[in-house]
Coordinates of C-alpha atoms in Angstrom, one line a residue:
M1 CA -133.7 14.0 -62.0
R2 CA -136.0 14.4 -65.1
I3 CA -133.9 15.1 -68.2
V4 CA -135.2 16.0 -71.6
I5 CA -132.9 15.3 -74.6
A6 CA -133.4 16.9 -78.0
G7 CA -132.3 14.6 -80.8
G8 CA -133.2 11.6 -78.7
H9 CA -132.5 9.0 -81.4
G10 CA -128.9 10.2 -82.1
Q11 CA -126.0 7.9 -81.5
I12 CA -124.7 9.9 -78.5
A13 CA -128.2 10.5 -77.2
L14 CA -129.2 6.8 -77.1
R15 CA -126.0 6.1 -75.2
L16 CA -126.7 8.9 -72.8
E17 CA -130.3 7.7 -72.3
R18 CA -129.0 4.3 -71.3
L19 CA -126.6 5.8 -68.7
L20 CA -129.2 8.2 -67.2
S21 CA -132.0 5.6 -67.0
A22 CA -129.6 3.0 -65.5
R23 CA -128.7 5.4 -62.6
G24 CA -132.4 6.1 -61.9
D25 CA -133.1 9.3 -63.8
E26 CA -136.3 9.9 -65.6
V27 CA -135.4 10.5 -69.3
A28 CA -137.4 11.8 -72.2
G29 CA -136.0 12.0 -75.8
I30 CA -137.5 14.2 -78.5
I31 CA -137.7 12.4 -81.8
R32 CA -139.1 13.2 -85.3
K33 CA -140.2 9.7 -86.3
A34 CA -142.6 7.5 -84.4
E35 CA -140.8 4.4 -85.5
Q36 CA -137.7 5.5 -83.5
G37 CA -139.7 5.2 -80.3
D38 CA -138.9 1.5 -79.6
D39 CA -135.2 2.3 -79.6
L40 CA -135.7 4.9 -77.0
R41 CA -137.9 2.7 -74.8
A42 CA -135.1 0.0 -75.1
A43 CA -132.7 2.6 -73.8
G44 CA -135.0 3.4 -70.9
A45 CA -136.3 6.7 -72.2
E46 CA -139.7 8.0 -72.9
P47 CA -140.1 9.0 -76.6
V48 CA -141.6 12.4 -77.3
L49 CA -142.7 12.9 -80.9
L50 CA -142.0 16.5 -81.9
D51 CA -140.3 18.1 -85.0
L52 CA -137.9 20.8 -83.8
E53 CA -137.8 22.3 -87.3
S54 CA -141.5 23.2 -87.2
A55 CA -142.5 23.3 -83.5
S56 CA -143.2 26.5 -81.6
V57 CA -141.4 27.7 -78.5
E58 CA -144.6 27.0 -76.5
E59 CA -144.9 23.4 -77.9
V60 CA -141.4 22.6 -76.9
A61 CA -141.7 24.3 -73.5
A62 CA -144.7 22.2 -72.7
H63 CA -142.5 19.1 -72.9
L64 CA -139.8 20.7 -70.8
Q65 CA -142.2 21.6 -67.9
G66 CA -140.9 20.0 -64.7
A67 CA -137.6 19.0 -66.1
D68 CA -134.4 19.4 -64.0
A69 CA -132.1 19.6 -67.1
A70 CA -132.2 19.7 -70.9
V71 CA -129.6 18.4 -73.3
F72 CA -129.4 19.5 -76.9
A73 CA -128.0 16.6 -78.9
A74 CA -129.8 17.0 -82.2
G75 CA -128.1 17.5 -85.5
A76 CA -129.0 17.4 -89.2
G77 CA -126.4 14.6 -89.5
P78 CA -124.1 13.5 -92.3
G79 CA -125.4 13.8 -95.8
S80 CA -127.6 16.7 -95.0
G81 CA -127.3 19.9 -97.0
A82 CA -126.4 23.4 -95.8
G83 CA -130.1 24.3 -95.4
R84 CA -130.6 21.8 -92.7
K85 CA -127.5 22.8 -90.9
E86 CA -129.2 26.2 -90.5
T87 CA -132.6 24.7 -89.5
V88 CA -131.4 22.0 -87.2
D89 CA -127.9 22.6 -85.9
K90 CA -128.7 26.3 -85.4
G91 CA -132.4 26.8 -85.5
A92 CA -133.5 23.8 -83.4
A93 CA -130.8 24.6 -80.8
V94 CA -132.0 28.2 -80.5
L95 CA -135.6 27.0 -80.3
F96 CA -134.7 24.5 -77.6
A97 CA -132.8 27.1 -75.6
R98 CA -135.7 29.5 -75.8
A99 CA -138.1 26.8 -74.7
A100 CA -135.9 25.9 -71.7
V101 CA -136.0 29.5 -70.6
R102 CA -139.7 29.6 -71.1
A103 CA -140.2 26.4 -69.0
R104 CA -137.6 27.7 -66.4
V105 CA -135.3 24.7 -66.9
R106 CA -132.0 26.3 -65.9
R107 CA -129.6 23.4 -66.5
F108 CA -128.8 23.3 -70.2
V109 CA -126.1 21.2 -71.8
V110 CA -125.2 21.5 -75.5
V111 CA -123.4 18.9 -77.7
S112 CA -121.5 21.1 -80.0
S113 CA -118.5 20.5 -82.2
M114 CA -114.8 21.2 -82.0
G115 CA -114.2 24.1 -84.3
A116 CA -117.6 25.6 -84.0
D117 CA -117.3 29.4 -84.5
P118 CA -119.9 32.0 -85.6
A119 CA -117.2 33.7 -87.6
H120 CA -116.0 30.6 -89.4
E121 CA -115.6 31.3 -93.1
G122 CA -116.4 29.2 -96.2
D123 CA -119.3 27.9 -98.2
D124 CA -118.8 24.2 -98.1
V125 CA -121.4 22.3 -96.1
F126 CA -119.0 21.6 -93.3
D127 CA -118.1 25.3 -93.1
V128 CA -121.8 26.1 -92.9
Y129 CA -122.1 23.4 -90.1
L130 CA -119.3 24.9 -88.0
R131 CA -120.7 28.4 -88.4
A132 CA -124.3 27.2 -87.5
K133 CA -123.0 25.4 -84.4
G134 CA -121.0 28.4 -83.4
E135 CA -124.0 30.8 -83.9
A136 CA -126.2 28.4 -81.8
D137 CA -123.6 28.2 -79.0
A138 CA -123.3 32.0 -79.0
F139 CA -127.0 32.3 -78.6
V140 CA -127.1 29.9 -75.7
T141 CA -124.3 31.7 -73.9
R142 CA -126.3 34.9 -74.0
Q143 CA -129.3 33.4 -72.2
E144 CA -129.3 34.7 -68.6
G145 CA -132.0 32.2 -67.7
L146 CA -129.8 29.2 -68.4
D147 CA -127.0 27.5 -66.5
W148 CA -125.4 26.3 -69.7
T149 CA -122.4 24.1 -70.5
I150 CA -121.2 23.6 -74.0
L151 CA -119.3 20.4 -74.8
R152 CA -117.3 20.3 -78.0
P153 CA -116.1 16.7 -78.7
G154 CA -113.3 15.9 -81.1
A155 CA -113.6 13.3 -83.9
L156 CA -116.3 10.9 -82.9
T157 CA -115.6 7.2 -83.1
D158 CA -117.6 4.0 -82.4
D159 CA -114.7 2.5 -80.4
A160 CA -115.6 1.1 -77.0
G161 CA -115.4 3.8 -74.4
T162 CA -112.3 3.8 -72.1
G163 CA -113.7 6.1 -69.4
L164 CA -110.5 8.1 -69.8
V165 CA -110.7 11.6 -71.3
R166 CA -109.1 15.0 -71.7
L167 CA -111.7 17.7 -70.8
E168 CA -110.4 21.3 -70.9
A169 CA -111.2 24.7 -72.4
H170 CA -108.8 23.9 -75.2
T171 CA -107.6 20.4 -75.8
G172 CA -106.5 20.5 -79.4
R173 CA -107.9 18.0 -81.9
G174 CA -108.2 14.3 -81.4
P175 CA -110.6 11.3 -81.4
V176 CA -113.1 10.4 -78.7
P177 CA -115.4 7.4 -78.5
R178 CA -119.2 8.3 -78.4
D179 CA -119.4 6.1 -75.3
D180 CA -117.1 8.5 -73.5
V181 CA -118.9 11.6 -74.8
A182 CA -122.1 10.2 -73.3
A183 CA -120.4 9.4 -70.0
V184 CA -119.1 13.0 -69.8
L185 CA -122.6 14.4 -70.6
A186 CA -124.1 12.3 -67.8
E187 CA -121.7 13.9 -65.4
L188 CA -122.1 17.4 -66.7
V189 CA -125.9 17.2 -66.4
D190 CA -125.4 16.5 -62.7
T191 CA -122.6 19.1 -62.2
S192 CA -124.0 22.6 -62.3
A193 CA -120.6 23.9 -61.2
T194 CA -119.6 23.6 -64.8
A195 CA -122.2 26.2 -65.8
G196 CA -120.8 29.0 -68.0
L197 CA -118.0 26.8 -69.4
T198 CA -117.3 25.8 -73.0
L199 CA -115.3 22.6 -73.0
E200 CA -113.4 20.6 -75.5
L201 CA -113.3 16.8 -75.2
I202 CA -110.9 14.2 -76.6
G203 CA -109.6 10.8 -75.4
G204 CA -107.1 11.1 -72.6
S205 CA -105.9 9.6 -69.4
T206 CA -108.2 11.1 -66.8
P207 CA -111.3 9.2 -65.5
V208 CA -114.5 11.0 -66.6
S209 CA -115.7 11.9 -63.1
V210 CA -112.3 13.3 -62.1
A211 CA -112.1 15.3 -65.4
V212 CA -115.5 16.9 -64.8
K213 CA -114.8 17.7 -61.2
S214 CA -111.4 19.2 -62.2
V215 CA -113.0 21.8 -64.5
A216 CA -116.0 22.5 -62.3
G217 CA -116.1 26.0 -61.0
N218 CA -113.2 27.2 -63.3

């Protein structure tokens, strides 16, 4: 498979790139800074220099041509203000989805956030973030040209992955290692039977591949 990842230098994305390239997939990661390219190459991915806050749908679609799947893993990140939650967490996600439709890339996986909700209230930066993510997710779910799956992890940790998770429509809150989030994403990209599902993810007791198979087609 050829898989294009938005936010290619993110902590989850780099882990995902290593997993995908190790299993023989062709991986491209979209990055904003040229100096991030070496980290992607070390992970086995091809760096694509493109700013999703200023690029056009046509520019993004050109990099998605011929891809089998697209993963949106970009985010404004901690320390960013409310404005960039709108331009990255929402705006870039909408742009990437539109570009995937334009390039006829049906398989589309989103790294969202537990609690994402377009109706979330509040004016703090984290409130804006959850609302932006929710609005982006809602946009993706309305795209008939996409076989989308939305993944909403719990509290992300840098603990070593266990390979054991809880993956359901509603899990309740809990921590999950970034390693295990990446492992679930690698399975989801390959499992189109999870299309149309919004899934929550926390640490648990079920092996990743079993957890993905158990929700597929539900």
